[in-house]
PDB file of C-alpha atoms in Angstrom:
ATOM      1  CA  MET T   1     120.053 -95.427 110.314  1.00 81.00           C
ATOM      2  CA  LYS T   2     121.813 -95.579 106.988  1.00 90.00           C
ATOM      3  CA  ILE T   3     125.358 -94.346 106.814  1.00 95.00           C
ATOM      4  CA  ASN T   4     126.402 -91.917 104.054  1.00 96.00           C
ATOM      5  CA  TYR T   5     129.477 -93.745 102.844  1.00 98.00           C
ATOM      6  CA  GLN T   6     130.227 -91.055 100.219  1.00 97.00           C
ATOM      7  CA  ILE T   7     130.846 -88.637 103.030  1.00 97.00           C
ATOM      8  CA  GLU T   8     132.874 -91.199 104.937  1.00 97.00           C
ATOM      9  CA  MET T   9     135.110 -91.645 101.881  1.00 98.00           C
ATOM     10  CA  GLU T  10     135.540 -87.897 101.319  1.00 98.00           C
ATOM     11  CA  ARG T  11     136.675 -87.419 104.898  1.00 98.00           C
ATOM     12  CA  GLU T  12     139.233 -90.175 104.510  1.00 98.00           C
ATOM     13  CA  LEU T  13     140.529 -88.780 101.258  1.00 98.00           C
ATOM     14  CA  VAL T  14     140.950 -85.302 102.748  1.00 98.00           C
ATOM     15  CA  ARG T  15     142.818 -86.844 105.711  1.00 97.00           C
ATOM     16  CA  ILE T  16     145.187 -88.728 103.454  1.00 98.00           C
ATOM     17  CA  GLN T  17     145.957 -85.654 101.337  1.00 97.00           C
ATOM     18  CA  ARG T  18     146.578 -83.481 104.374  1.00 97.00           C
ATOM     19  CA  GLU T  19     149.119 -86.030 105.590  1.00 97.00           C
ATOM     20  CA  GLY T  20     150.926 -85.837 102.254  1.00 96.00           C
ATOM     21  CA  ARG T  21     150.738 -89.611 101.706  1.00 93.00           C
ATOM     22  CA  ARG T  22     150.056 -91.548  98.601  1.00 96.00           C
ATOM     23  CA  PRO T  23     148.826 -94.967  99.765  1.00 98.00           C
ATOM     24  CA  ARG T  24     148.498 -98.156  97.703  1.00 98.00           C
ATOM     25  CA  LEU T  25     144.931 -99.278  97.054  1.00 98.00           C
ATOM     26  CA  LEU T  26     143.745-102.651  95.856  1.00 98.00           C
ATOM     27  CA  LEU T  27     140.582-101.939  93.911  1.00 98.00           C
ATOM     28  CA  HIS T  28     138.285-104.861  93.159  1.00 98.00           C
ATOM     29  CA  SER T  29     136.691-104.140  89.752  1.00 98.00           C
ATOM     30  CA  CYS T  30     133.503-105.785  88.542  1.00 96.00           C
ATOM     31  CA  CYS T  31     133.998-104.392  85.042  1.00 96.00           C
ATOM     32  CA  ALA T  32     135.710-101.647  83.027  1.00 97.00           C
ATOM     33  CA  PRO T  33     132.667 -99.381  82.750  1.00 97.00           C
ATOM     34  CA  CYS T  34     132.056 -99.314  86.534  1.00 97.00           C
ATOM     35  CA  SER T  35     135.789 -98.842  87.271  1.00 98.00           C
ATOM     36  CA  SER T  36     136.151 -95.861  84.900  1.00 98.00           C
ATOM     37  CA  ALA T  37     134.596 -93.217  87.127  1.00 98.00           C
ATOM     38  CA  VAL T  38     136.044 -94.811  90.258  1.00 98.00           C
ATOM     39  CA  LEU T  39     139.620 -94.650  88.877  1.00 97.00           C
ATOM     40  CA  GLU T  40     139.037 -91.090  87.805  1.00 96.00           C
ATOM     41  CA  ARG T  41     137.973 -90.256  91.340  1.00 97.00           C
ATOM     42  CA  LEU T  42     140.742 -92.101  93.215  1.00 97.00           C
ATOM     43  CA  THR T  43     143.892 -91.834  91.090  1.00 96.00           C
ATOM     44  CA  PRO T  44     144.704 -88.307  92.417  1.00 95.00           C
ATOM     45  CA  VAL T  45     145.068 -89.867  95.869  1.00 97.00           C
ATOM     46  CA  PHE T  46     146.198 -93.466  95.485  1.00 97.00           C
ATOM     47  CA  ASP T  47     148.487 -95.730  93.515  1.00 97.00           C
ATOM     48  CA  ILE T  48     146.058 -98.374  92.410  1.00 98.00           C
ATOM     49  CA  ALA T  49     146.122-102.023  91.485  1.00 98.00           C
ATOM     50  CA  VAL T  50     142.899-103.088  89.812  1.00 98.00           C
ATOM     51  CA  PHE T  51     142.026-106.652  90.824  1.00 98.00           C
ATOM     52  CA  PHE T  52     139.675-108.286  88.288  1.00 98.00           C
ATOM     53  CA  TYR T  53     138.317-111.182  90.323  1.00 98.00           C
ATOM     54  CA  ASN T  54     134.811-112.110  89.239  1.00 97.00           C
ATOM     55  CA  PRO T  55     134.180-115.816  89.279  1.00 97.00           C
ATOM     56  CA  ASN T  56     130.452-115.150  88.824  1.00 96.00           C
ATOM     57  CA  ILE T  57     130.921-114.256  85.137  1.00 96.00           C
ATOM     58  CA  ALA T  58     129.930-116.932  82.648  1.00 94.00           C
ATOM     59  CA  PRO T  59     130.922-118.307  80.214  1.00 93.00           C
ATOM     60  CA  GLU T  60     134.679-118.023  80.226  1.00 95.00           C
ATOM     61  CA  ALA T  61     134.653-116.150  76.905  1.00 95.00           C
ATOM     62  CA  GLU T  62     132.587-113.416  78.524  1.00 95.00           C
ATOM     63  CA  PHE T  63     135.001-113.236  81.446  1.00 96.00           C
ATOM     64  CA  GLN T  64     137.980-112.878  79.110  1.00 96.00           C
ATOM     65  CA  HIS T  65     136.172-110.195  77.086  1.00 96.00           C
ATOM     66  CA  ARG T  66     135.576-108.133  80.219  1.00 96.00           C
ATOM     67  CA  VAL T  67     139.214-108.578  81.351  1.00 97.00           C
ATOM     68  CA  ALA T  68     140.349-107.341  77.957  1.00 97.00           C
ATOM     69  CA  GLU T  69     138.151-104.279  78.278  1.00 97.00           C
ATOM     70  CA  GLN T  70     139.510-103.566  81.750  1.00 98.00           C
ATOM     71  CA  ARG T  71     143.055-103.705  80.372  1.00 98.00           C
ATOM     72  CA  ARG T  72     142.124-101.467  77.407  1.00 97.00           C
ATOM     73  CA  LEU T  73     140.615 -98.816  79.783  1.00 97.00           C
ATOM     74  CA  ILE T  74     143.705 -98.824  82.026  1.00 97.00           C
ATOM     75  CA  ASP T  75     146.034 -98.487  79.054  1.00 96.00           C
ATOM     76  CA  GLY T  76     144.021 -95.707  77.488  1.00 95.00           C
ATOM     77  CA  MET T  77     142.908 -93.400  80.292  1.00 92.00           C
ATOM     78  CA  PRO T  78     145.091 -90.495  81.622  1.00 87.00           C
ATOM     79  CA  LYS T  79     146.748 -91.309  84.932  1.00 78.00           C
ATOM     80  CA  ASP T  80     147.491 -89.042  87.857  1.00 78.00           C
ATOM     81  CA  GLY T  81     149.376 -91.944  89.418  1.00 79.00           C
ATOM     82  CA  ARG T  82     150.232 -95.542  88.966  1.00 91.00           C
ATOM     83  CA  ILE T  83     147.491 -97.986  87.830  1.00 96.00           C
ATOM     84  CA  GLU T  84     148.221-101.626  87.255  1.00 97.00           C
ATOM     85  CA  LEU T  85     146.003-104.624  86.492  1.00 98.00           C
ATOM     86  CA  ILE T  86     145.933-107.855  88.378  1.00 98.00           C
ATOM     87  CA  PRO T  87     143.744-110.258  86.462  1.00 97.00           C
ATOM     88  CA  GLY T  88     142.216-112.845  88.761  1.00 96.00           C
ATOM     89  CA  GLU T  89     141.850-116.468  87.694  1.00 94.00           C
ATOM     90  CA  TYR T  90     138.705-117.786  86.091  1.00 95.00           C
ATOM     91  CA  ASP T  91     137.258-119.643  89.107  1.00 93.00           C
ATOM     92  CA  ASP T  92     133.586-120.243  88.372  1.00 96.00           C
ATOM     93  CA  ALA T  93     133.556-123.348  90.676  1.00 97.00           C
ATOM     94  CA  ALA T  94     134.019-120.929  93.673  1.00 97.00           C
ATOM     95  CA  PHE T  95     130.979-119.004  92.611  1.00 96.00           C
ATOM     96  CA  TYR T  96     128.759-122.010  92.065  1.00 96.00           C
ATOM     97  CA  ALA T  97     129.805-123.376  95.484  1.00 97.00           C
ATOM     98  CA  ALA T  98     128.854-120.076  97.132  1.00 96.00           C
ATOM     99  CA  ALA T  99     125.543-119.975  95.228  1.00 96.00           C
ATOM    100  CA  LYS T 100     124.523-123.527  95.966  1.00 96.00           C
ATOM    101  CA  GLY T 101     121.008-123.834  97.174  1.00 96.00           C
ATOM    102  CA  LEU T 102     120.206-120.261  96.180  1.00 94.00           C
ATOM    103  CA  GLU T 103     119.920-120.701  92.438  1.00 92.00           C
ATOM    104  CA  ASP T 104     116.234-119.548  92.407  1.00 91.00           C
ATOM    105  CA  VAL T 105     116.620-116.616  94.736  1.00 92.00           C
ATOM    106  CA  PRO T 106     115.773-113.314  93.006  1.00 90.00           C
ATOM    107  CA  GLU T 107     118.572-111.060  91.978  1.00 88.00           C
ATOM    108  CA  GLY T 108     119.706-108.836  94.818  1.00 90.00           C
ATOM    109  CA  GLY T 109     119.084-111.417  97.482  1.00 94.00           C
ATOM    110  CA  GLU T 110     121.239-113.707  99.571  1.00 96.00           C
ATOM    111  CA  ARG T 111     122.981-115.233  96.574  1.00 96.00           C
ATOM    112  CA  CYS T 112     124.335-111.795  95.707  1.00 96.00           C
ATOM    113  CA  THR T 113     125.492-111.272  99.288  1.00 97.00           C
ATOM    114  CA  ARG T 114     127.473-114.488  99.145  1.00 98.00           C
ATOM    115  CA  CYS T 115     128.926-113.398  95.766  1.00 97.00           C
ATOM    116  CA  PHE T 116     129.961-110.010  97.242  1.00 98.00           C
ATOM    117  CA  ARG T 117     131.603-111.725 100.220  1.00 98.00           C
ATOM    118  CA  LEU T 118     133.480-114.186  97.887  1.00 98.00           C
ATOM    119  CA  ARG T 119     134.896-111.434  95.689  1.00 98.00           C
ATOM    120  CA  LEU T 120     135.669-108.991  98.428  1.00 98.00           C
ATOM    121  CA  GLY T 121     137.142-111.777 100.586  1.00 98.00           C
ATOM    122  CA  ARG T 122     139.616-112.684  97.916  1.00 98.00           C
ATOM    123  CA  THR T 123     140.460-109.010  97.480  1.00 98.00           C
ATOM    124  CA  ALA T 124     141.002-108.491 101.213  1.00 98.00           C
ATOM    125  CA  LYS T 125     143.228-111.570 101.350  1.00 98.00           C
ATOM    126  CA  LEU T 126     145.372-110.374  98.491  1.00 98.00           C
ATOM    127  CA  ALA T 127     145.580-106.932  99.956  1.00 98.00           C
ATOM    128  CA  ALA T 128     146.918-108.405 103.216  1.00 98.00           C
ATOM    129  CA  GLU T 129     149.373-110.687 101.403  1.00 98.00           C
ATOM    130  CA  GLN T 130     150.836-107.886  99.267  1.00 98.00           C
ATOM    131  CA  GLY T 131     150.872-105.148 101.835  1.00 98.00           C
ATOM    132  CA  PHE T 132     148.301-102.750 100.427  1.00 98.00           C
ATOM    133  CA  ASP T 133     147.264 -99.843 102.552  1.00 98.00           C
ATOM    134  CA  TYR T 134     143.569-100.065 101.601  1.00 98.00           C
ATOM    135  CA  PHE T 135     141.153-102.164  99.607  1.00 99.00           C
ATOM    136  CA  THR T 136     137.729-101.412  98.215  1.00 98.00           C
ATOM    137  CA  THR T 137     135.360-102.296  95.324  1.00 98.00           C
ATOM    138  CA  THR T 138     133.718-100.608  92.354  1.00 98.00           C
ATOM    139  CA  LEU T 139     130.434-102.449  93.035  1.00 98.00           C
ATOM    140  CA  SER T 140     128.767 -99.575  94.856  1.00 98.00           C
ATOM    141  CA  ILE T 141     128.702 -97.462  91.699  1.00 97.00           C
ATOM    142  CA  SER T 142     125.780 -99.492  90.390  1.00 95.00           C
ATOM    143  CA  PRO T 143     122.282 -98.199  91.311  1.00 94.00           C
ATOM    144  CA  LEU T 144     121.370-101.892  91.675  1.00 90.00           C
ATOM    145  CA  LYS T 145     123.944-102.626  94.371  1.00 94.00           C
ATOM    146  CA  ASP T 146     123.298-102.011  98.052  1.00 95.00           C
ATOM    147  CA  ALA T 147     126.134 -99.836  99.425  1.00 97.00           C
ATOM    148  CA  GLN T 148     125.129-100.496 103.011  1.00 97.00           C
ATOM    149  CA  ARG T 149     125.548-104.212 102.473  1.00 98.00           C
ATOM    150  CA  LEU T 150     128.808-103.857 100.555  1.00 98.00           C
ATOM    151  CA  ASN T 151     130.397-101.616 103.146  1.00 98.00           C
ATOM    152  CA  ALA T 152     129.310-103.900 106.043  1.00 98.00           C
ATOM    153  CA  ILE T 153     131.041-106.767 104.287  1.00 98.00           C
ATOM    154  CA  GLY T 154     134.124-104.631 103.693  1.00 98.00           C
ATOM    155  CA  ALA T 155     134.309-103.640 107.360  1.00 98.00           C
ATOM    156  CA  GLU T 156     133.938-107.281 108.387  1.00 98.00           C
ATOM    157  CA  LEU T 157     136.776-108.323 106.098  1.00 98.00           C
ATOM    158  CA  SER T 158     138.920-105.407 107.131  1.00 98.00           C
ATOM    159  CA  SER T 159     138.802-106.620 110.727  1.00 98.00           C
ATOM    160  CA  ARG T 160     139.539-110.195 109.592  1.00 98.00           C
ATOM    161  CA  PHE T 161     142.540-109.444 107.379  1.00 98.00           C
ATOM    162  CA  GLY T 162     143.904-106.317 109.023  1.00 98.00           C
ATOM    163  CA  VAL T 163     143.724-104.020 105.965  1.00 98.00           C
ATOM    164  CA  PRO T 164     141.625-100.839 106.098  1.00 98.00           C
ATOM    165  CA  TYR T 165     138.589-100.820 103.861  1.00 98.00           C
ATOM    166  CA  LEU T 166     137.908 -97.604 101.988  1.00 98.00           C
ATOM    167  CA  PHE T 167     134.202 -96.995 102.654  1.00 98.00           C
ATOM    168  CA  SER T 168     132.436 -95.692  99.620  1.00 98.00           C
ATOM    169  CA  ASP T 169     129.201 -95.175  97.693  1.00 98.00           C
ATOM    170  CA  PHE T 170     130.545 -94.427  94.221  1.00 98.00           C
ATOM    171  CA  LYS T 171     127.097 -93.974  92.712  1.00 98.00           C
ATOM    172  CA  LYS T 172     126.563 -90.775  94.665  1.00 97.00           C
ATOM    173  CA  LYS T 173     127.448 -87.322  93.242  1.00 96.00           C
ATOM    174  CA  ASN T 174     126.576 -88.551  89.749  1.00 97.00           C
ATOM    175  CA  GLY T 175     129.151 -91.357  89.908  1.00 97.00           C
ATOM    176  CA  TYR T 176     127.037 -93.764  87.878  1.00 97.00           C
ATOM    177  CA  ARG T 177     126.244 -91.120  85.303  1.00 97.00           C
ATOM    178  CA  ARG T 178     129.920 -90.297  84.958  1.00 98.00           C
ATOM    179  CA  SER T 179     130.711 -93.967  84.446  1.00 97.00           C
ATOM    180  CA  CYS T 180     128.244 -94.016  81.555  1.00 97.00           C
ATOM    181  CA  GLU T 181     129.841 -90.890  80.019  1.00 98.00           C
ATOM    182  CA  LEU T 182     133.340 -92.405  80.280  1.00 97.00           C
ATOM    183  CA  SER T 183     132.107 -95.715  78.868  1.00 97.00           C
ATOM    184  CA  ALA T 184     130.847 -93.818  75.765  1.00 97.00           C
ATOM    185  CA  GLU T 185     134.020 -91.824  75.555  1.00 97.00           C
ATOM    186  CA  TYR T 186     136.213 -94.940  75.565  1.00 97.00           C
ATOM    187  CA  GLY T 187     133.793 -97.101  73.645  1.00 97.00           C
ATOM    188  CA  LEU T 188     133.647 -99.686  76.439  1.00 97.00           C
ATOM    189  CA  TYR T 189     131.668-102.918  76.162  1.00 94.00           C
ATOM    190  CA  ARG T 190     128.734-102.802  78.509  1.00 89.00           C
ATOM    191  CA  GLN T 191     126.195-105.485  79.443  1.00 84.00           C
ATOM    192  CA  ASP T 192     122.825-105.243  81.129  1.00 78.00           C
ATOM    193  CA  TYR T 193     123.373-108.111  83.561  1.00 79.00           C
ATOM    194  CA  CYS T 194     126.077-108.613  86.191  1.00 85.00           C
ATOM    195  CA  GLY T 195     127.699-111.592  84.509  1.00 87.00           C
ATOM    196  CA  CYS T 196     126.345-114.713  86.222  1.00 92.00           C
ATOM    197  CA  VAL T 197     124.015-117.196  84.653  1.00 91.00           C
ATOM    198  CA  PHE T 198     121.214-116.302  87.119  1.00 90.00           C
ATOM    199  CA  SER T 199     121.302-112.622  86.342  1.00 86.00           C
ATOM    200  CA  ARG T 200     121.342-113.434  82.653  1.00 85.00           C
ATOM    201  CA  ARG T 201     118.374-115.653  83.064  1.00 83.00           C
ATOM    202  CA  GLU T 202     116.410-112.812  84.748  1.00 81.00           C
ATOM    203  CA  ARG T 203     117.541-110.454  81.991  1.00 76.00           C
ATOM    204  CA  ASP T 204     116.318-112.828  79.329  1.00 76.00           C
ATOM    205  CA  ARG T 205     113.030-113.249  81.121  1.00 78.00           C
ATOM    206  CA  ARG T 206     112.492-109.443  81.144  1.00 72.00           C
ATOM    207  CA  VAL T 207     113.396-109.257  77.484  1.00 71.00           C
ATOM    208  CA  THR T 208     110.842-111.960  76.667  1.00 77.00           C
ATOM    209  CA  GLU T 209     108.147-110.311  78.765  1.00 75.00           C
ATOM    210  CA  ASN T 210     108.755-106.887  77.197  1.00 73.00           C
ATOM    211  CA  ASN T 211     109.206-108.317  73.666  1.00 62.00           C
ATOM    212  CA  CYS T 212     112.432-106.446  73.055  1.00 51.00           C
ATOM    213  CA  GLN T 213     116.020-107.205  72.215  1.00 52.00           C
ATOM    214  CA  PRO T 214     118.771-107.507  74.807  1.00 43.00           C
ATOM    215  CA  ILE T 215     121.451-104.778  75.001  1.00 41.00           C
ATOM    216  CA  THR T 216     124.952-106.044  74.129  1.00 39.00           C
TER     217      THR T 216
END
């Protein structure tokens, strides 16, 4: 049976607020547009460090562009609490090592699972090293990302590194729609592929088949 991780998160947020705490959260962000609605939702409860660790993005110029957009969003949006940016290193070799042998697997398959585990693993490790109270990811805001899989990985890593994972399904309650609204409000750069060469290849194939232009 599927777990409603949106409800799980809401229960945890209520518990935190009743206790009068303001914990520190390490938020893995896949991109500025996805993080926009997540930050809006979580800043009333947490002091947040946004960890931009996405070794799947290629080429490096694309990675740097997305980092810059993440910084611009954080600098520009109103804050109920502290938000800081921790830009991760450009580490594409780690992604290609994780994806080895799965280059032709369709998007959403085992290659993506390994990519999720790579990015969340680095986030959990950093959260443990720097004493964060929670960690989580923006990835579940995408309608194309499996929240059940993401939260299972988060729970596994939480046990391994000893930092609570904030269960979530940010797409629920119009989370994805809100991220689109905020992206338009802040003029954020959006792409129609996750960032890796394999997702871009699938995007280009769809564009060719449909005889249309890619969204940039």
